[in-house]
Amino acid sequence: MINRRSMLKATAMSVLAGGAKAQELPGPYDDPTARFDKAKQDQLPSWAFRDELWIPLVPRPVNVGWYDALTSTPGGTPPPFSPTDPVPIGHVFHGIAREWGETPLHWKDLGCRPEPGQTASQCWSDKHENMGFVESYERKENGEAVELIHNWGHFPIKCFKMPILETKKALAHAALPARLYGYGGMVPGPTMKMRLGQPVVVRFENHLETELSVHLHGAHSPSHSDGFPSFYVLQGKSRDYFYPNILPLRKPMESDKGRARPMCLSPHKLVADDGESQSTMWYHDHGMDGTGYNVAKGLAGFALCFGERELELIANGTLPGLGPKSCEDPERQGVKTSARDVEDLEEPGYPGYYKRCKEPYANPFDIPIVLQDKVIDPNTGQVAYETAGHNGYLGHTFLLNGVAYPHLNVSNRKYRFRFLNGSNSRIYRLRLLSEAEFHARFGGQPASVPAAVPAEVGVVEADDIGGGSMDEASLPFLRIGKDSWLWSKAEQKKSVVLAMANRADLVVDFKLFASHLKSRDDQAVFYLVNTMPQADGRGPRVKLEDGGDPRVLPLPIDVEADAKKGIPESKIAELDRPIPLMKIIVKGPPLDCKLDAKVEHGTELIPHHPIGDDEVQVVREFIFERGKGAWKVNGRFYDPNIANATPTIGTAEEWILRNGGGGWWHPIHIHLESHQLISYQKDFEADGIIDTGDPPAIPRLANLVELVDKFDEGQQRGLHDTQVLGPNTVARIRMRFRTWNGPFVFHCHNLEHEDMRMMHNFEPVPRPFTDAEAEGKPDRFDRRRKLANIAPDARTHGNDVTLQPDPSAPGYHESHRRIGELDWSHSAIPTTPVEDGGAYQIPPRAKEGR
């Protein structure tokens, strides 16, 4: 195994050794992105589509209980994480978020009542009663909600243990298995399934030889549990990640009027923002400088969360599923421990994991798929990674849920697919083609042509197969969400562009394309393909064979010419031969439409609440640029010790995200909060000015034209956590900063750019109103106290976000102390207590004379 320090050291030694020797002895770590022919990425291996798509398993909790029972004194109840792990919650080396046992003072603005001397149990009860409510998805006959769900801790807390292990797995039919990193020893990691209103604690244990940091991407979680790059899980240590699974609170709006009870009765009349209900999240490593390597080695997995509105859409048959059966959790109120129950629930050969269709919210028609590309060394079977490659990592083998070129058998009905771009640097454009169309465009002979599809869905007739545009050839589907959130309405599409870390929530109705099937043995075949051309980490490129032309495609969307607005035609170039990813086999006659999901184009899903001009308190600008062989934001390399922005908690800001030029694409991910897209502008004339210098000159964008109305309605009105910046583009986004104080980060999700310092910190801070301001009479001096910063500040760090034992509490002993976060400017091995350094702690110097 290789840790981050060894990896960086090896890189430095390879540079000192010179390039000639590397050319003489090529190996799996020598520039893997350049070792394969990018123009032949569409070529299929002989074993393609032989293996079935793997659906990651869902872990069972090791404990489910209420706060007081889980935090009782040792010996009072069984340990929360099993008798073999007697360490109480939060008493591990890195501790737990302070919000687990405390109420931050600034939560007074949310309706909580933090008082001096409160016990942890009193704090928990206070948050339970005052952090708002949401209406249950279950309805009475008159349409009223069955109950109100407490936003904080309505259901008992679920506890999970997740060891992070090295594992072996054969990839792409290689002769030797690859040595990978896996959550729970699985690649990809297990699919976490959670519910809003039910807190979760995951004890991640690091059994690798590299430090890690786990980021729940798209979540609204405390700083301690967010995966800040230097908030490590050190080797041989554990961290208790606390995910409260709550909705942030907002001011009520006109749309809230007329509801039975407006979800929250706080003194400040705030309501739970149900438009922020997450759906499709994922978790991955976020360790300092080593994220790209660790993710390429396997550290990624899905985390699905179910809110009341989504459960209602599933229960009433709007979204694919088993109706109310797909809204059940067999262990929501407690872990089943009898031998009979365990045998009924657990997958044979996988202790601690649910059987298929026995897991919470079981749904055979809801399929999560992570897309990744890797370089797999043909001699060793290992994932090859270029440690000195800072531009981006591309692979020549495409894996879906860890399986290269799989097949999937489906019934003739509607399915929900949650696609995640888990690649380091590759951007995808996904399409669905019939078997005949795929073979015609792929260069083979068309197979038997299925019966014509109804014209209203926009599919070409049999005589047109192999001709026309790729858009004409593609089969339609519904898009119902992006990133962590469902859209307000379902929209019919024929393709979807996925930048790194983006998710696309889709519904495909196979009945539209396979209506001719009559018997159970009849089948029709379709292919999921990628049509986006890309040769390096710079981004999609028009001509794969032209390695000397640095220009890339200008936009993530197709734009028709508009002379009045000065917009030239800007079409995303596509491959003539699409890259096949998965074969889909539809079997049997179509399901009766009355029994299938009801979702269609225009179906209302989850409304969102726009951020108005009057809410915006601060405007900031961030330029993402290249310099000195690495990557910067506003001319700075990442520094974990400063706060580049300190928004005021309880306010909204508008951020201007600008691509600094050089022809690169940068998907920008912002932790903690969703954002809304307000404007997307581009200077098309600047595309012709490419500076390949280091650093390239930041182009003067003098001819910006507005393109936000060219995006899908869902992207205009929906929520995002990752916004892709094409060359010479400027995106304006808005965010509300709520609940948690920092630190958090935002960065480019080209993971090699992130590791080479294209990242900034932001630290939401409470800035309370003075008495004069509360009375509506602010004076000029006091008003400055709540203004956000305009320059980097020294930032808080470490134990202020970690729950620490009270030294004055009865029975306190130094051994009860948890380390929490480690100051980046000091040694990663703490000085006290010495034994926490482990076996590799350097012994103290012997006293003089001994």
Coordinates of C-alpha atoms in Angstrom, one line a residue, residues 321-781:
G321 CA -41.5 1.6 -7.0
L322 CA -43.6 -0.8 -5.1
G323 CA -45.9 1.9 -3.7
P324 CA -46.1 2.0 0.1
K325 CA -43.8 -1.1 0.3
S326 CA -41.0 1.1 -1.0
C327 CA -41.5 3.5 1.9
E328 CA -40.9 1.0 4.7
D329 CA -37.9 0.5 6.8
P330 CA -37.7 -2.9 8.7
E331 CA -35.4 -1.5 11.3
R332 CA -36.5 2.1 11.6
Q333 CA -37.4 1.8 15.3
G334 CA -34.8 -0.8 16.3
V335 CA -32.3 -3.4 15.2
K336 CA -33.7 -6.9 14.9
T337 CA -31.4 -9.3 16.7
S338 CA -33.1 -12.7 16.8
A339 CA -31.4 -15.4 14.7
R340 CA -34.5 -15.8 12.6
D341 CA -34.8 -12.1 11.9
V342 CA -31.2 -11.8 11.0
E343 CA -31.4 -14.8 8.6
D344 CA -34.4 -13.3 7.0
L345 CA -32.8 -9.8 6.5
E346 CA -29.1 -10.5 5.8
E347 CA -27.5 -11.3 2.5
P348 CA -25.8 -14.8 2.7
G349 CA -22.1 -14.3 2.6
Y350 CA -22.3 -10.6 3.5
P351 CA -23.0 -10.4 7.2
G352 CA -24.2 -6.9 8.2
Y353 CA -25.8 -6.2 4.8
Y354 CA -29.4 -6.5 3.7
K355 CA -30.7 -9.0 1.2
R356 CA -32.0 -7.6 -2.0
C357 CA -35.5 -6.2 -1.5
K358 CA -35.2 -6.5 2.3
E359 CA -33.4 -3.2 2.7
P360 CA -35.0 0.1 3.8
Y361 CA -37.1 1.7 1.0
A362 CA -36.6 -1.4 -1.1
N363 CA -37.2 -0.6 -4.7
P364 CA -36.1 -2.9 -7.6
F365 CA -37.1 -0.2 -10.1
D366 CA -34.7 2.4 -8.6
I367 CA -31.1 1.7 -9.7
P368 CA -28.1 3.9 -8.7
I369 CA -25.2 3.7 -11.1
V370 CA -21.8 5.4 -10.7
L371 CA -19.8 6.0 -13.9
Q372 CA -16.0 5.8 -13.6
D373 CA -13.1 5.5 -16.1
K374 CA -9.8 4.0 -15.1
V375 CA -6.5 3.0 -16.6
I376 CA -6.0 -0.7 -15.8
D377 CA -2.5 -2.0 -16.4
P378 CA -2.7 -5.0 -18.7
N379 CA 0.2 -6.7 -17.0
T380 CA -0.6 -6.3 -13.3
G381 CA -4.4 -5.7 -13.3
Q382 CA -3.8 -2.7 -11.1
V383 CA -5.4 0.7 -11.4
A384 CA -2.6 2.9 -12.8
Y385 CA -2.5 6.5 -11.6
E386 CA -0.1 9.2 -12.6
T387 CA 1.0 10.9 -9.4
A388 CA 2.6 13.8 -11.2
G389 CA -0.4 14.4 -13.5
H390 CA -2.1 17.7 -12.4
N391 CA -4.3 18.3 -15.4
G392 CA -6.7 15.4 -14.9
Y393 CA -6.9 11.7 -15.0
L394 CA -8.7 9.9 -17.8
G395 CA -9.1 6.1 -18.2
H396 CA -9.7 3.8 -21.2
T397 CA -11.9 1.3 -19.4
F398 CA -15.4 2.4 -18.4
L399 CA -16.9 0.9 -15.2
L400 CA -20.5 1.1 -14.0
N401 CA -20.7 0.2 -10.3
G402 CA -17.3 -1.2 -10.6
V403 CA -18.2 -3.5 -13.6
A404 CA -16.7 -2.8 -17.0
Y405 CA -19.3 -2.8 -19.8
P406 CA -22.0 -4.6 -17.9
H407 CA -25.5 -5.7 -19.0
L408 CA -28.7 -5.1 -17.1
N409 CA -32.0 -7.1 -17.4
V410 CA -35.1 -5.1 -16.9
S411 CA -38.9 -5.6 -17.1
N412 CA -41.0 -3.8 -19.7
R413 CA -42.0 -0.8 -17.6
K414 CA -40.7 2.5 -16.1
Y415 CA -37.4 2.5 -14.3
R416 CA -35.6 5.2 -12.3
F417 CA -31.9 5.5 -12.8
R418 CA -29.7 7.7 -10.6
F419 CA -26.5 8.3 -12.6
L420 CA -23.4 9.7 -10.8
N421 CA -20.3 10.9 -12.6
G422 CA -17.7 9.5 -10.2
S423 CA -14.8 10.0 -12.6
N424 CA -11.8 12.1 -11.7
S425 CA -11.8 14.3 -14.8
R426 CA -14.1 12.9 -17.5
I427 CA -17.3 14.6 -18.7
Y428 CA -20.1 12.4 -20.1
R429 CA -23.0 13.0 -22.5
L430 CA -25.3 10.1 -22.0
R431 CA -27.8 8.8 -24.6
L432 CA -30.0 5.7 -25.0
L433 CA -29.9 4.0 -28.4
S434 CA -31.9 1.0 -29.8
E435 CA -29.8 -2.0 -30.7
A436 CA -30.3 -1.4 -34.4
E437 CA -29.3 2.3 -34.1
F438 CA -26.3 1.4 -32.0
H439 CA -24.9 -1.2 -34.4
A440 CA -25.5 1.1 -37.4
R441 CA -23.6 3.9 -35.8
F442 CA -21.0 1.7 -34.1
G443 CA -20.0 0.2 -37.4
G444 CA -21.7 -3.2 -37.3
Q445 CA -24.7 -4.5 -39.1
P446 CA -28.1 -3.5 -37.8
A447 CA -30.0 -6.2 -36.0
S448 CA -33.7 -6.8 -36.4
V449 CA -35.5 -3.5 -36.1
P450 CA -38.1 -3.2 -33.4
A451 CA -41.6 -2.0 -34.2
A452 CA -41.9 1.8 -34.8
V453 CA -42.2 3.9 -31.7
P454 CA -45.0 6.4 -31.5
A455 CA -44.1 9.6 -33.3
E456 CA -44.9 11.8 -30.4
V457 CA -41.9 10.6 -28.4
G458 CA -39.6 11.7 -31.2
V459 CA -37.9 8.5 -32.2
V460 CA -36.8 7.9 -35.8
E461 CA -38.6 5.3 -37.9
A462 CA -36.8 2.1 -39.0
D463 CA -35.9 3.5 -42.5
D464 CA -33.9 6.3 -40.9
I465 CA -31.7 4.1 -38.7
G466 CA -28.1 5.1 -39.0
G467 CA -28.9 8.5 -40.5
G468 CA -29.7 11.9 -39.2
S469 CA -28.3 13.5 -36.1
M470 CA -27.5 11.8 -32.9
D471 CA -30.3 13.7 -31.2
E472 CA -32.8 12.3 -33.8
A473 CA -31.5 8.8 -33.1
S474 CA -31.7 8.9 -29.4
L475 CA -34.6 7.6 -27.3
P476 CA -36.3 9.9 -24.9
F477 CA -36.5 9.8 -21.2
L478 CA -37.6 11.9 -18.3
R479 CA -35.3 13.9 -16.2
I480 CA -36.6 14.4 -12.7
G481 CA -33.6 15.8 -10.8
K482 CA -30.0 17.0 -10.7
D483 CA -27.3 16.6 -8.1
S484 CA -28.9 16.0 -4.6
W485 CA -32.4 17.3 -5.4
L486 CA -35.5 16.4 -7.4
W487 CA -36.7 19.1 -9.9
S488 CA -40.0 21.0 -9.5
K489 CA -41.3 19.2 -12.7
A490 CA -40.3 16.2 -14.8
E491 CA -38.9 17.1 -18.2
Q492 CA -38.5 15.0 -21.4
K493 CA -34.9 14.9 -22.7
K494 CA -32.8 12.9 -25.1
S495 CA -29.4 13.4 -23.6
V496 CA -27.8 14.5 -20.4
V497 CA -24.4 16.2 -19.8
L498 CA -22.7 15.1 -16.6
A499 CA -19.6 16.9 -15.4
M500 CA -17.6 15.4 -12.6
A501 CA -19.7 14.9 -9.4
N502 CA -22.9 15.8 -11.1
R503 CA -25.9 13.4 -10.7
A504 CA -28.8 12.9 -13.1
D505 CA -32.1 11.4 -11.8
L506 CA -33.8 9.9 -14.8
V507 CA -37.0 7.8 -15.5
V508 CA -36.9 5.6 -18.6
D509 CA -40.2 4.1 -19.9
F510 CA -39.2 1.0 -21.8
K511 CA -42.8 0.4 -22.8
L512 CA -42.4 3.2 -25.4
F513 CA -39.6 1.3 -27.2
A514 CA -40.6 -2.3 -26.6
S515 CA -44.3 -2.3 -27.1
H516 CA -44.0 -5.1 -29.7
L517 CA -42.9 -7.7 -27.1
K518 CA -45.7 -10.3 -26.6
S519 CA -44.4 -13.2 -24.5
R520 CA -42.2 -13.5 -21.4
D521 CA -39.4 -14.8 -23.6
D522 CA -39.4 -11.9 -26.0
Q523 CA -36.8 -9.3 -25.6
A524 CA -35.5 -6.0 -27.0
V525 CA -32.0 -4.6 -26.6
F526 CA -30.8 -1.0 -25.9
Y527 CA -27.5 0.6 -25.2
L528 CA -26.4 3.3 -22.8
V529 CA -23.7 5.3 -24.6
N530 CA -21.4 8.3 -24.0
T531 CA -21.0 10.6 -27.0
M532 CA -18.8 13.3 -25.4
P533 CA -15.3 13.5 -27.0
Q534 CA -12.5 14.1 -24.5
A535 CA -8.7 13.5 -24.8
D536 CA -7.3 15.1 -21.6
G537 CA -8.2 16.8 -18.4
R538 CA -8.7 20.1 -20.1
G539 CA -12.2 19.1 -21.1
P540 CA -14.2 17.9 -24.1
R541 CA -12.4 18.5 -27.4
V542 CA -13.8 18.6 -31.0
K543 CA -10.9 16.7 -32.6
L544 CA -9.5 13.8 -30.6
E545 CA -6.6 13.3 -33.0
D546 CA -5.4 16.9 -32.8
G547 CA -3.3 16.9 -29.6
G548 CA -1.8 20.3 -30.3
D549 CA -5.0 22.3 -30.4
P550 CA -5.8 23.4 -26.8
R551 CA -9.3 24.6 -27.6
V552 CA -12.2 22.7 -26.1
L553 CA -16.0 22.8 -26.5
P554 CA -17.4 26.1 -25.4
L555 CA -20.5 25.1 -23.4
P556 CA -22.2 22.3 -21.5
I557 CA -25.4 22.8 -23.5
D558 CA -26.5 23.1 -27.1
V559 CA -27.3 26.7 -28.1
E560 CA -29.1 27.8 -31.2
A561 CA -27.9 31.0 -33.0
D562 CA -29.5 34.2 -31.9
A563 CA -28.3 37.2 -33.9
K564 CA -30.3 39.7 -31.8
K565 CA -28.4 38.6 -28.7
G566 CA -25.1 38.1 -30.4
I567 CA -25.1 34.4 -29.8
P568 CA -23.5 32.2 -32.5
E569 CA -24.6 28.5 -32.9
S570 CA -22.8 26.5 -30.3
K571 CA -23.5 22.8 -30.6
I572 CA -21.7 20.2 -28.4
A573 CA -19.7 18.1 -30.8
E574 CA -20.3 14.4 -30.5
L575 CA -18.5 11.3 -31.4
D576 CA -19.4 9.6 -34.7
R577 CA -19.0 6.2 -32.9
P578 CA -20.5 6.5 -29.5
I579 CA -18.6 4.9 -26.5
P580 CA -20.7 2.0 -25.3
L581 CA -21.2 1.8 -21.5
M582 CA -24.0 -0.7 -20.8
K583 CA -26.3 -3.1 -22.6
I584 CA -29.9 -3.1 -21.4
I585 CA -32.1 -6.1 -22.1
V586 CA -35.9 -5.6 -21.8
K587 CA -37.9 -8.7 -21.4
G588 CA -41.6 -9.6 -21.6
P589 CA -44.7 -7.7 -22.7
P590 CA -45.3 -4.1 -21.5
L591 CA -46.7 -3.6 -18.0
D592 CA -50.3 -2.3 -17.9
C593 CA -50.0 1.5 -17.8
K594 CA -52.5 1.5 -14.8
L595 CA -50.0 -0.5 -12.8
D596 CA -46.9 1.5 -13.8
A597 CA -45.5 4.8 -12.4
K598 CA -47.6 7.8 -13.4
V599 CA -44.8 10.3 -13.8
E600 CA -44.7 12.0 -17.3
H601 CA -43.5 15.2 -18.8
G602 CA -44.7 18.1 -16.7
T603 CA -45.5 16.1 -13.6
E604 CA -45.0 18.2 -10.5
L605 CA -42.4 16.9 -8.1
I606 CA -40.9 19.1 -5.4
P607 CA -41.1 22.9 -5.5
H608 CA -38.2 25.1 -4.6
H609 CA -38.2 28.6 -3.1
P610 CA -36.2 31.1 -5.1
I611 CA -33.7 33.6 -3.4
G612 CA -34.9 37.1 -4.2
D613 CA -32.9 40.2 -4.8
D614 CA -33.9 41.6 -1.4
E615 CA -32.4 38.6 0.4
V616 CA -28.8 39.0 -1.0
Q617 CA -26.5 40.8 1.5
V618 CA -23.1 40.3 -0.1
V619 CA -21.7 39.7 -3.6
R620 CA -18.4 37.9 -4.0
E621 CA -16.3 37.0 -7.1
F622 CA -14.0 34.0 -7.5
I623 CA -11.8 33.4 -10.5
F624 CA -10.6 29.8 -11.1
E625 CA -7.3 29.9 -12.9
R626 CA -4.0 28.2 -13.6
G627 CA -0.6 29.2 -12.4
K628 CA 2.9 27.8 -11.7
G629 CA 1.9 24.4 -13.0
A630 CA -1.0 24.1 -10.6
W631 CA -4.4 25.7 -9.9
K632 CA -5.6 28.8 -8.1
V633 CA -8.7 30.7 -6.9
N634 CA -8.3 34.4 -7.0
G635 CA -4.6 34.1 -7.5
R636 CA -4.1 32.0 -4.3
F637 CA -3.2 28.4 -3.8
Y638 CA -5.3 26.6 -1.1
D639 CA -4.4 27.4 2.5
P640 CA -6.3 25.4 5.1
N641 CA -5.4 28.0 7.8
I642 CA -7.4 31.0 6.5
A643 CA -11.0 31.8 5.8
N644 CA -11.4 33.1 2.3
A645 CA -15.0 34.0 2.9
T646 CA -17.0 34.4 6.1
P647 CA -20.7 34.6 5.2
T648 CA -23.1 35.6 8.0
I649 CA -25.3 32.8 9.1
G650 CA -28.9 33.6 8.4
T651 CA -28.2 35.6 5.3
A652 CA -28.0 35.0 1.5
E653 CA -25.1 35.8 -0.8
E654 CA -24.5 35.9 -4.6
W655 CA -21.3 34.4 -5.8
I656 CA -19.8 35.1 -9.2
L657 CA -17.9 32.1 -10.4
R658 CA -15.6 32.9 -13.3
N659 CA -13.4 30.7 -15.5
G660 CA -10.0 32.3 -15.6
G661 CA -9.2 31.2 -19.2
G662 CA -6.7 28.8 -20.8
G663 CA -9.5 26.7 -22.4
W664 CA -10.2 24.5 -19.3
W665 CA -13.5 23.3 -17.9
H666 CA -14.0 23.6 -14.1
P667 CA -17.0 22.0 -12.3
I668 CA -17.2 24.0 -9.1
H669 CA -18.6 22.2 -6.0
I670 CA -19.7 24.1 -3.0
H671 CA -20.1 22.2 0.3
L672 CA -22.9 22.6 2.9
E673 CA -25.5 24.5 0.9
S674 CA -27.4 24.1 -2.4
H675 CA -27.2 27.0 -4.8
Q676 CA -29.5 28.5 -7.4
L677 CA -28.4 29.5 -10.9
I678 CA -29.2 33.1 -11.5
S679 CA -27.1 33.9 -14.6
Y680 CA -24.8 32.1 -17.0
Q681 CA -22.8 34.3 -19.4
K682 CA -20.2 33.7 -22.0
D683 CA -17.9 35.7 -24.2
F684 CA -17.8 33.7 -27.5
E685 CA -15.2 36.0 -29.0
A686 CA -12.7 35.1 -26.3
D687 CA -12.8 31.5 -27.3
G688 CA -10.5 32.4 -30.2
I689 CA -7.8 33.7 -27.8
I690 CA -6.0 30.8 -26.2
D691 CA -2.9 31.5 -24.1
T692 CA -1.0 28.3 -23.3
G693 CA 1.5 30.1 -21.1
D694 CA 1.8 29.5 -17.4
P695 CA -0.1 31.2 -16.0
P696 CA -2.3 32.1 -19.0
A697 CA -3.5 35.6 -19.3
I698 CA -6.9 36.0 -17.8
P699 CA -9.0 37.1 -20.8
R700 CA -10.9 40.4 -20.7
L701 CA -14.5 39.3 -21.1
A702 CA -15.9 42.3 -23.0
N703 CA -18.7 40.6 -24.9
L704 CA -20.6 38.6 -22.3
V705 CA -24.0 37.4 -23.4
E706 CA -26.7 35.8 -21.2
L707 CA -27.4 32.1 -21.7
V708 CA -29.3 31.2 -18.6
D709 CA -32.6 30.9 -20.5
K710 CA -31.0 28.3 -22.8
F711 CA -30.7 25.8 -19.9
D712 CA -33.4 23.3 -19.0
E713 CA -36.2 24.8 -16.9
G714 CA -35.2 22.3 -14.2
Q715 CA -31.6 23.7 -14.1
Q716 CA -32.9 27.2 -14.1
R717 CA -35.3 26.7 -11.2
G718 CA -33.8 23.7 -9.4
L719 CA -31.0 23.3 -6.9
H720 CA -27.3 22.5 -7.6
D721 CA -24.2 21.5 -5.6
T722 CA -21.8 21.4 -8.6
Q723 CA -21.8 24.1 -11.3
V724 CA -19.7 23.5 -14.4
L725 CA -17.8 26.4 -15.9
G726 CA -17.0 26.2 -19.6
P727 CA -14.2 28.3 -21.0
N728 CA -14.8 32.1 -20.8
T729 CA -18.0 31.7 -18.8
V730 CA -19.3 33.5 -15.7
A731 CA -22.0 31.9 -13.5
R732 CA -23.9 33.9 -10.9
I733 CA -25.3 31.7 -8.1
R734 CA -27.2 32.4 -4.9
M735 CA -27.0 30.6 -1.6
R736 CA -28.6 30.8 1.8
F737 CA -26.2 30.1 4.7
R738 CA -27.9 28.3 7.5
T739 CA -27.5 26.2 10.6
W740 CA -23.8 25.3 10.8
N741 CA -20.7 27.4 11.4
G742 CA -17.6 26.4 9.4
P743 CA -15.1 25.7 8.1
F744 CA -16.2 24.3 4.8
V745 CA -14.7 24.4 1.3
F746 CA -15.5 24.9 -2.3
H747 CA -13.3 23.7 -5.2
C748 CA -13.0 22.4 -8.7
H749 CA -14.2 18.8 -8.9
N750 CA -11.6 17.8 -11.4
L751 CA -10.0 16.0 -8.6
E752 CA -6.4 16.6 -9.8
H753 CA -7.2 20.3 -9.9
E754 CA -8.6 20.1 -6.4
D755 CA -5.5 18.3 -5.1
M756 CA -3.2 20.9 -6.7
R757 CA -4.9 23.6 -4.7
M758 CA -7.9 24.9 -6.7
M759 CA -9.8 25.2 -3.5
H760 CA -10.9 27.9 -1.0
N761 CA -12.4 27.9 2.5
F762 CA -15.6 29.5 3.6
E763 CA -16.6 29.8 7.2
P764 CA -20.2 30.8 8.0
V765 CA -20.2 32.7 11.2
P766 CA -22.9 34.1 13.5
R767 CA -22.8 37.8 13.7
P768 CA -25.5 38.7 16.2
F769 CA -27.4 42.0 16.0
T770 CA -26.7 44.5 18.7
D771 CA -29.5 45.8 21.0
A772 CA -29.6 48.9 18.8
E773 CA -30.1 46.9 15.7
A774 CA -32.7 44.7 17.2
E775 CA -34.7 47.9 17.9
G776 CA -34.3 49.0 14.4
K777 CA -31.8 51.7 15.2
P778 CA -28.4 50.5 14.1
D779 CA -25.5 52.8 14.5
R780 CA -22.7 52.8 12.0
F781 CA -20.1 51.2 14.2

